[in-house]
mmCIF file of C-alpha atoms in Angstrom:
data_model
loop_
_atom_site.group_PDB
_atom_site.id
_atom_site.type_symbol
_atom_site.label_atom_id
_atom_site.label_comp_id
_atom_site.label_asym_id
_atom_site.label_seq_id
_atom_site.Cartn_x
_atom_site.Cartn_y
_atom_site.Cartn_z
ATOM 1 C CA UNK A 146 42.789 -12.034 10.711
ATOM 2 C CA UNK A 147 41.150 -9.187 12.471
ATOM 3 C CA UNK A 148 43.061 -9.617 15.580
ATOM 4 C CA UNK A 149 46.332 -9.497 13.764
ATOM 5 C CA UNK A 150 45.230 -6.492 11.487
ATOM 6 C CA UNK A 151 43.599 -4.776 15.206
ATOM 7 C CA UNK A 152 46.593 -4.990 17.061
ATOM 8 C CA UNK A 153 48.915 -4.265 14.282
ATOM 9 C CA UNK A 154 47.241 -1.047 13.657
ATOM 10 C CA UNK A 155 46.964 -0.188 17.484
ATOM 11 C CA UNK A 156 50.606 -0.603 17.828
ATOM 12 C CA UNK A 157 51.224 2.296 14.957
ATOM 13 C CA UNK A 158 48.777 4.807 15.890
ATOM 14 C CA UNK A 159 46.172 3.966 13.158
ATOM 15 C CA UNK A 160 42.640 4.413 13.487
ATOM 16 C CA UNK A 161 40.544 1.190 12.195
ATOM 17 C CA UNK A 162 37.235 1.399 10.421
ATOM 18 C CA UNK A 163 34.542 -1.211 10.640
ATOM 19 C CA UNK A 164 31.411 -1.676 9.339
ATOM 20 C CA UNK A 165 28.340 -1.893 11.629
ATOM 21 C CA UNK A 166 26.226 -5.107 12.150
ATOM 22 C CA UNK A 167 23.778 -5.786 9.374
ATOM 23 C CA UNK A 168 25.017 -2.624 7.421
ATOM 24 C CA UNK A 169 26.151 -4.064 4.496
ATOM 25 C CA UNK A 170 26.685 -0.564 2.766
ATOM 26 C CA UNK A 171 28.636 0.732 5.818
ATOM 27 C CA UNK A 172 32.200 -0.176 4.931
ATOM 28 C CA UNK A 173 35.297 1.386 5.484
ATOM 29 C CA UNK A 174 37.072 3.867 3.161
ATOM 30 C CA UNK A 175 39.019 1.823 1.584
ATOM 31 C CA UNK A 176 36.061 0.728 0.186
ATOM 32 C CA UNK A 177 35.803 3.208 -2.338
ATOM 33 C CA UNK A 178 38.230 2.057 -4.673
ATOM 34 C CA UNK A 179 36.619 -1.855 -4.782
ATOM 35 C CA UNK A 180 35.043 -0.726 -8.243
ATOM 36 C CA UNK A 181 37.085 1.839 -9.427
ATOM 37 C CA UNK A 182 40.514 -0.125 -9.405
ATOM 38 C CA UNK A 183 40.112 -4.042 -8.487
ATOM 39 C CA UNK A 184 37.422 -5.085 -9.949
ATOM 40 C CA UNK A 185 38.315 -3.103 -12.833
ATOM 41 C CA UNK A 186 41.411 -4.683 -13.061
ATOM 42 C CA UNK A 187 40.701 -7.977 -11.604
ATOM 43 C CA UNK A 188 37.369 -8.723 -12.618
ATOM 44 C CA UNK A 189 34.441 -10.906 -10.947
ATOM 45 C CA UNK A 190 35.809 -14.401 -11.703
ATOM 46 C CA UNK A 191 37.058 -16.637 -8.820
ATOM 47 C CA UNK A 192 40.957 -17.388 -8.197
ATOM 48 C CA UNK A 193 42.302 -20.303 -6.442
ATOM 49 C CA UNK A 194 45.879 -21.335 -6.103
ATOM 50 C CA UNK A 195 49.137 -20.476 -5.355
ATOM 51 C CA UNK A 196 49.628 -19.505 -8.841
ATOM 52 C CA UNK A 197 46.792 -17.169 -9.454
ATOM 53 C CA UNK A 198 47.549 -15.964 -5.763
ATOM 54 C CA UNK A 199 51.079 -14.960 -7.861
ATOM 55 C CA UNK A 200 49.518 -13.508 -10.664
ATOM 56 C CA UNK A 201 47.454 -10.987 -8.453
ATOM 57 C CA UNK A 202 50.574 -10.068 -6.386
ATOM 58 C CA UNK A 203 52.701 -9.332 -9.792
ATOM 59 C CA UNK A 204 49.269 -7.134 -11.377
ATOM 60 C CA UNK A 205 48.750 -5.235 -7.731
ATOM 61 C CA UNK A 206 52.787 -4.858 -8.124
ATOM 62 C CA UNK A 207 52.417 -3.083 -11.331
ATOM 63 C CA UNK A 208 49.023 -1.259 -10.640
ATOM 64 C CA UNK A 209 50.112 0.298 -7.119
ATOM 65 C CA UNK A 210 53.102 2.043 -8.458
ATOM 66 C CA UNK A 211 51.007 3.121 -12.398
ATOM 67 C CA UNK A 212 48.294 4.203 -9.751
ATOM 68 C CA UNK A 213 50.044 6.199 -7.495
ATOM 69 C CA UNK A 214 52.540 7.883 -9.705
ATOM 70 C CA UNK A 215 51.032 8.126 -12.933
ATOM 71 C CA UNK A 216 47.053 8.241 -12.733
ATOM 72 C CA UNK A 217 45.601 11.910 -11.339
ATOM 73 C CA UNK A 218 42.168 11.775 -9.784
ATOM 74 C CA UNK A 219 39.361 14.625 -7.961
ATOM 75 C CA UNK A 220 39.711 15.085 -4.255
ATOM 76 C CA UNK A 221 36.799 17.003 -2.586
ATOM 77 C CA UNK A 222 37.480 19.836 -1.566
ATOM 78 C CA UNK A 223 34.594 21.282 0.648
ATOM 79 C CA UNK A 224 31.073 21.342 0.214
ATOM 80 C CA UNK A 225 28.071 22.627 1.716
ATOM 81 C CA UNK A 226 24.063 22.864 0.848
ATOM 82 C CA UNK A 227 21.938 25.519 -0.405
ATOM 83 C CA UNK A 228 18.249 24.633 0.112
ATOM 84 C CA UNK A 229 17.994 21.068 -1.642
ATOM 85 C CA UNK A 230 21.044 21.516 -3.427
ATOM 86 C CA UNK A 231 24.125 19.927 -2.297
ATOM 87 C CA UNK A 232 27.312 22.160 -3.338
ATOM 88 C CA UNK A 233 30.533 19.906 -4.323
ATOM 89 C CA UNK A 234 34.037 21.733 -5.067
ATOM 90 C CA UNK A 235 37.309 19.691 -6.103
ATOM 91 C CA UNK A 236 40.503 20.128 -6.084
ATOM 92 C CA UNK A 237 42.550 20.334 -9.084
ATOM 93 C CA UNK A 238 43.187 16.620 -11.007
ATOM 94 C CA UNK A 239 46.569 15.104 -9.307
ATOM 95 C CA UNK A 240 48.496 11.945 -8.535
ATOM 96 C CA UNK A 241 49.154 10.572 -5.524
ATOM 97 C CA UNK A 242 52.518 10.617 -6.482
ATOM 98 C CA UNK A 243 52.007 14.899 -6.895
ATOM 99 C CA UNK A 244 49.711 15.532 -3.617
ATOM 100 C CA UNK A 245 52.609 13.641 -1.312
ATOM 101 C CA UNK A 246 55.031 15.950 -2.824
ATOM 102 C CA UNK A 247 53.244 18.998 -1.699
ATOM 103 C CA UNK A 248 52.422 17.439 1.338
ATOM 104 C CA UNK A 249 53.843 19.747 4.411
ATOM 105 C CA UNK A 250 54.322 16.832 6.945
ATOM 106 C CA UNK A 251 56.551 14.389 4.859
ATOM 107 C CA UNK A 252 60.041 15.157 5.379
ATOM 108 C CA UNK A 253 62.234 15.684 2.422
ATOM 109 C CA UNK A 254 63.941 12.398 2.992
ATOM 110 C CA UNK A 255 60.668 10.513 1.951
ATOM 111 C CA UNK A 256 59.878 13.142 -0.814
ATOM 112 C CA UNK A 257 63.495 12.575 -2.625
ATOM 113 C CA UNK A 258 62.732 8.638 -1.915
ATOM 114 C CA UNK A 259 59.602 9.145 -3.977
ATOM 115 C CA UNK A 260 61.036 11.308 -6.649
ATOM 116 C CA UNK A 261 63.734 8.429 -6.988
ATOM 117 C CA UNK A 262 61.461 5.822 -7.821
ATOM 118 C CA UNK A 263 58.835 8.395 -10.216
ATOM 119 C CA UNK A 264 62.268 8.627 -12.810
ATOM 120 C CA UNK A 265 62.978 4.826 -13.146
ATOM 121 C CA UNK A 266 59.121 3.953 -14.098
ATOM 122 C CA UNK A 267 58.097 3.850 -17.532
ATOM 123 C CA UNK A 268 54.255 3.705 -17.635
ATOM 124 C CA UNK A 269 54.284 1.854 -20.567
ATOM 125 C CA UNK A 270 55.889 -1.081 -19.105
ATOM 126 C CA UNK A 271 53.966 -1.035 -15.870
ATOM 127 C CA UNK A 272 50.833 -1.094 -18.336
ATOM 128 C CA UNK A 273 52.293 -4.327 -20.266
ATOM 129 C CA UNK A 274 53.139 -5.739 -17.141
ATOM 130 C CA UNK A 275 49.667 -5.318 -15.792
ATOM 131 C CA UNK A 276 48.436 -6.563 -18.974
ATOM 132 C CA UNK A 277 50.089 -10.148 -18.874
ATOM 133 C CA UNK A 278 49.418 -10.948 -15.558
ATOM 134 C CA UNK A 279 45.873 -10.058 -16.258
ATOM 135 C CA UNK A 280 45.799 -12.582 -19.435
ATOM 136 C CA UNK A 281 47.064 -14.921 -16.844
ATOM 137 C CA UNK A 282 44.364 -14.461 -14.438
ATOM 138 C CA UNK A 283 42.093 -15.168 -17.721
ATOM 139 C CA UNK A 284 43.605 -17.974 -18.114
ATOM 140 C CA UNK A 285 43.268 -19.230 -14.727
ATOM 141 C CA UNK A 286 39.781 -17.964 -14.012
ATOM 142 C CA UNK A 287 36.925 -20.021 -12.433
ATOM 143 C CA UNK A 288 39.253 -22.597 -12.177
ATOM 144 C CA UNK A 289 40.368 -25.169 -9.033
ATOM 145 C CA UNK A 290 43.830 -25.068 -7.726
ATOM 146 C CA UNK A 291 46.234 -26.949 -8.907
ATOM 147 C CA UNK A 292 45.252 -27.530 -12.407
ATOM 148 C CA UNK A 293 47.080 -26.367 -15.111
ATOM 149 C CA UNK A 294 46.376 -22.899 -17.260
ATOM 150 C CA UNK A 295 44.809 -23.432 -20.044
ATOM 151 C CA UNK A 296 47.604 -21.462 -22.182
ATOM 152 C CA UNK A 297 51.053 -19.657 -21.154
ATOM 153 C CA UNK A 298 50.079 -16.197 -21.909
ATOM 154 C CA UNK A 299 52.477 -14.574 -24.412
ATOM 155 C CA UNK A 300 54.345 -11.512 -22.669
ATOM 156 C CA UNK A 301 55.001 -7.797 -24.259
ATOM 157 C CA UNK A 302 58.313 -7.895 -25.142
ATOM 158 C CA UNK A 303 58.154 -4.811 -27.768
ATOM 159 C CA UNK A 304 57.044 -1.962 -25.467
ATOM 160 C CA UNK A 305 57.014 0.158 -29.269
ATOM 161 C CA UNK A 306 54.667 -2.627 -30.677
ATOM 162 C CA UNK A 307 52.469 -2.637 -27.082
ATOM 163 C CA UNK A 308 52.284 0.921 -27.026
ATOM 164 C CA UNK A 309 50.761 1.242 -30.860
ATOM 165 C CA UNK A 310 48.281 -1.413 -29.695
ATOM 166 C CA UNK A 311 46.911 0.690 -26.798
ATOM 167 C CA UNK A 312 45.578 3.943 -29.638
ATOM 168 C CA UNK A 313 43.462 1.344 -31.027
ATOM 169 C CA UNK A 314 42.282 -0.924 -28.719
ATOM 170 C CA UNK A 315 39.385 0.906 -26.979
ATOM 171 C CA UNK A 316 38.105 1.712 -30.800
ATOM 172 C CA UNK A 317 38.178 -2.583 -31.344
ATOM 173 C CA UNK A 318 36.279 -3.059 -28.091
ATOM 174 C CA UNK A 319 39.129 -4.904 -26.198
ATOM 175 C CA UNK A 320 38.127 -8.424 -24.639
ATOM 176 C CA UNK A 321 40.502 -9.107 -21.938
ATOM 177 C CA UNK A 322 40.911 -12.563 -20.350
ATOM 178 C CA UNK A 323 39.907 -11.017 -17.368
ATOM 179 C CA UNK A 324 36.169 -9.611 -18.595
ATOM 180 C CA UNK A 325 32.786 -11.633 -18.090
ATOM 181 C CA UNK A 326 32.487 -14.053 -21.032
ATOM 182 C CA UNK A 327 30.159 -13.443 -23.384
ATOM 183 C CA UNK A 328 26.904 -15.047 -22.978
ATOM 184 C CA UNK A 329 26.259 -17.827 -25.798
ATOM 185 C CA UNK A 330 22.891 -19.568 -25.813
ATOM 186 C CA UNK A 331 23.613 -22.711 -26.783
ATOM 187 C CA UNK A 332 19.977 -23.211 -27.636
ATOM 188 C CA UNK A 333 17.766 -21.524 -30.074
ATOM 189 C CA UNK A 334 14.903 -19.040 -29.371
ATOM 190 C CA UNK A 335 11.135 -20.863 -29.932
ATOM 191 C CA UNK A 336 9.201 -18.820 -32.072
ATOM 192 C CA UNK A 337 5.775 -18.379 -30.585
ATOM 193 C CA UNK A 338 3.044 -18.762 -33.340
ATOM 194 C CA UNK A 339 1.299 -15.804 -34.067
ATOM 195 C CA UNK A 340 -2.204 -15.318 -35.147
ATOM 196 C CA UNK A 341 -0.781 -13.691 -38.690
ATOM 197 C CA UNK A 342 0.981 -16.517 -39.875
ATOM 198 C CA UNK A 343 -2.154 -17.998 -42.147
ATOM 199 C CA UNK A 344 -2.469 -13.817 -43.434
ATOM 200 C CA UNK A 345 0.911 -13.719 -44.709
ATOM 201 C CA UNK A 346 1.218 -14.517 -47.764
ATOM 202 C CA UNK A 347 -2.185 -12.261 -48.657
ATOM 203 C CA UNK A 348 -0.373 -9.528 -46.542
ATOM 204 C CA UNK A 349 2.478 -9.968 -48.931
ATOM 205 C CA UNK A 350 0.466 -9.917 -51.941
ATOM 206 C CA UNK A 351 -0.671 -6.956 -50.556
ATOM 207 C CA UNK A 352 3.085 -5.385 -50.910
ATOM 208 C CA UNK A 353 3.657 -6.588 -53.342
ATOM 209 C CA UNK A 354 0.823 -4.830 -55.884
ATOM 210 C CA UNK A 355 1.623 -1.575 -53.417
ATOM 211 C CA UNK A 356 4.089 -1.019 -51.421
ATOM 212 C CA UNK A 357 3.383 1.754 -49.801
ATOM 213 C CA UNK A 358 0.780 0.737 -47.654
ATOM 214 C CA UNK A 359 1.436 1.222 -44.055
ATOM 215 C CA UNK A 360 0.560 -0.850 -41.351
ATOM 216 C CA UNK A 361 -2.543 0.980 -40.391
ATOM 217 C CA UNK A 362 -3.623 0.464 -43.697
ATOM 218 C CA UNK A 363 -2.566 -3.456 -43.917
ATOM 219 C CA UNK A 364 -4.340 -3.535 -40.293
ATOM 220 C CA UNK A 365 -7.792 -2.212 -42.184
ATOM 221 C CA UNK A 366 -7.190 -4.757 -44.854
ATOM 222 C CA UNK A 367 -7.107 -7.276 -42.443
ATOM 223 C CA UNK A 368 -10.180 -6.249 -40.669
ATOM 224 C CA UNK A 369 -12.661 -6.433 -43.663
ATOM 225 C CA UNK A 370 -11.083 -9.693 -44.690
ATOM 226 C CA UNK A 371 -11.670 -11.527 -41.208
ATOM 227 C CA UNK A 372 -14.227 -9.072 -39.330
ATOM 228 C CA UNK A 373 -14.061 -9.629 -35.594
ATOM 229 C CA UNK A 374 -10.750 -11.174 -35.319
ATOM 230 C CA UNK A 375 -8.057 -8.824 -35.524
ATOM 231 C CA UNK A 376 -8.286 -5.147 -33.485
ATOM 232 C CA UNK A 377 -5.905 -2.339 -33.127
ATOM 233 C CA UNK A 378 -3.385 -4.413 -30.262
ATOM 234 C CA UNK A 379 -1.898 -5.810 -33.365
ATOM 235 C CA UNK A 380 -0.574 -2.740 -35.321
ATOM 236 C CA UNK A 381 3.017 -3.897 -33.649
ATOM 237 C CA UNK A 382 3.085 -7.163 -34.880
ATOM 238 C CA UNK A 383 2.084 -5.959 -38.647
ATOM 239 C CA UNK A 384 4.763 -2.985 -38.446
ATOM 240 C CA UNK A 385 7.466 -5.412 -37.961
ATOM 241 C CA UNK A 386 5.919 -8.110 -40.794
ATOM 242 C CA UNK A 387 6.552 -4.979 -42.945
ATOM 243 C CA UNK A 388 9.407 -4.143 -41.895
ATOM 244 C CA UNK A 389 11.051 -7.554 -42.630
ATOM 245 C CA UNK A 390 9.193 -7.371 -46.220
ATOM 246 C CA UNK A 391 10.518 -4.405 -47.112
ATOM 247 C CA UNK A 392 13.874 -4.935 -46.084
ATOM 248 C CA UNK A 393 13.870 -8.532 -47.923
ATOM 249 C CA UNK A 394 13.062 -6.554 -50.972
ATOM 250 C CA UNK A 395 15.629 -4.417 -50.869
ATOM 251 C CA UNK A 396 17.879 -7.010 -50.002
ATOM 252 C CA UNK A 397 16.763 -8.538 -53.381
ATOM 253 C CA UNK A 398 16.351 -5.605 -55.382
ATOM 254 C CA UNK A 399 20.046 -4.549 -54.373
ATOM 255 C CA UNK A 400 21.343 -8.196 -55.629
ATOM 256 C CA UNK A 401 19.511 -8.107 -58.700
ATOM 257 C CA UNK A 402 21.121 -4.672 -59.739
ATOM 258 C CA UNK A 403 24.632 -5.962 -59.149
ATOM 259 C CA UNK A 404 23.888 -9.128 -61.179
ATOM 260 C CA UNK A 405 22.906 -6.636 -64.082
ATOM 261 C CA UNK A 406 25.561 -4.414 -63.430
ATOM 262 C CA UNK A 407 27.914 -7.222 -63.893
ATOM 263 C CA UNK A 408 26.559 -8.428 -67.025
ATOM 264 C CA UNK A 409 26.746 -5.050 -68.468
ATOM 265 C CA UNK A 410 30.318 -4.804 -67.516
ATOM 266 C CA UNK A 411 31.257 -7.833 -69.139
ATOM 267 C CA UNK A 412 29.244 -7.550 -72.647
ATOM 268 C CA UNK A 413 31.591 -4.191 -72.255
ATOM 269 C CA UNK A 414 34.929 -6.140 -72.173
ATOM 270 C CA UNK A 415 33.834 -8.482 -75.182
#
């Protein structure tokens, strides 16, 4: 593949980048935009297939042209360093679509080519487009080629509808087919005994006759009713028994006030 790309790029005047031997952080500039755009769009999963290989041609379809015409980024503009300060000024925000235009060595031919295709894209539908080929890539994730998506993802065929979804989404934490799947432990957390668990029911006592000791003062308890086996390394532990006593109370104290709400309300009615 590098011979073809090489000689290709030799044969148009175009300058190629590689990285160096055992750099692995020297790449090329293209580089840049690994994070920024594909992963972002593609995620980490693994694709295999003729079909997902279709899937990633129709969402780098609709990304390269709601990219380049429709999403404005920072270019540097110069920079320079003052002591141990490194200066950094930008350019104004703008499109790729926008810096071509103002470009002084495209022709007009290419800029009126350009212009062309800016007023028949609506970046709504590139965005819907973009959007079912990535629940198709979600469906087809971490899967071997050849077998069969899980689902047929559903297209956007009410651009009005799609683009009222898109005001709310980022509020409802969107979950795309694309993103990392959630990690679910399948088994449950062992609960390492703790040296309090014959104490708690006297620690609860305890709260229960006042409940505003603190855990310092639970911690003192503790200390005159088993000298020389509990020290100040477990003020932790007895702030969070506390913790979960108090908010059990409240819990129950809460319940108990609706119950006689409710009672009241209905002696009320009668």
């Amino acid at each position: 593949m590098n011979d073809t790309v090489v000689s290709w790029c030799r044969s148009h005047d175009v300058d190629v980048t590689r990285s160096r031997a055992y750099k692995k952080n020297d790449q090329a500039f293209v580089e840049q935009k690994n994070g920024a755009i594909v992963r972002r769009l593609v995620g980490y999963g693994r694709f295999e297939g003729i079909d997902a290989a279709r899937s990633l041609a129709r969402l780098f379809a609709a990304a390269r042209l709601h990219i380049n015409f429709f999403q404005p980024s920072f270019k540097l503009k110069e920079k320079h360093r003052e002591g141990a300060k490194m200066i950094k000024r930008y350019l104004p925000p703008a499109t790729p679509y926008e810096r071509a235009l103002v470009h002084p060595r495209l022709n007009k031919a290419f800029k009126g080519r350009l212009r062309e295709i800016y007023w028949t894209l609506d970046p709504v539908a590139l965005l819907a487009q973009m959007r079912n080929a990535q629940n198709e890539l979600g469906k087809r994730v971490d899967q071997r080629a050849g077998k069969p998506a899980m689902t047929v993802a559903q297209g956007h065929s009410d651009l009005a509808a799609f683009a009222r979804e898109l005001g709310d989404g980022w509020r409802q934490d969107e979950q795309r087919g694309i993103h990392r799947r959630r990690y679910l432990r399948r088994k449950p957390v062992p609960r390492r005994p703790s040296m309090l668990d014959p104490y708690i029911p006297i620690i609860e006592e305890w709260l229960a006759a006042a409940p505003h000791l603190s855990a310092v003062d639970l911690r003192s308890r503790l200390e005159a009713h088993a000298p020389g086996r509990f020290s100040g390394h477990q003020r932790r532990t007895v702030q969070r028994l506390v913790k979960n006593w108090r908010s059990k109370a409240a819990r129950q104290l809460i319940s108990s006030t609706e119950i006689t709400l409710s009672v009241q309300a209905s002696r009320l009615r009668i």
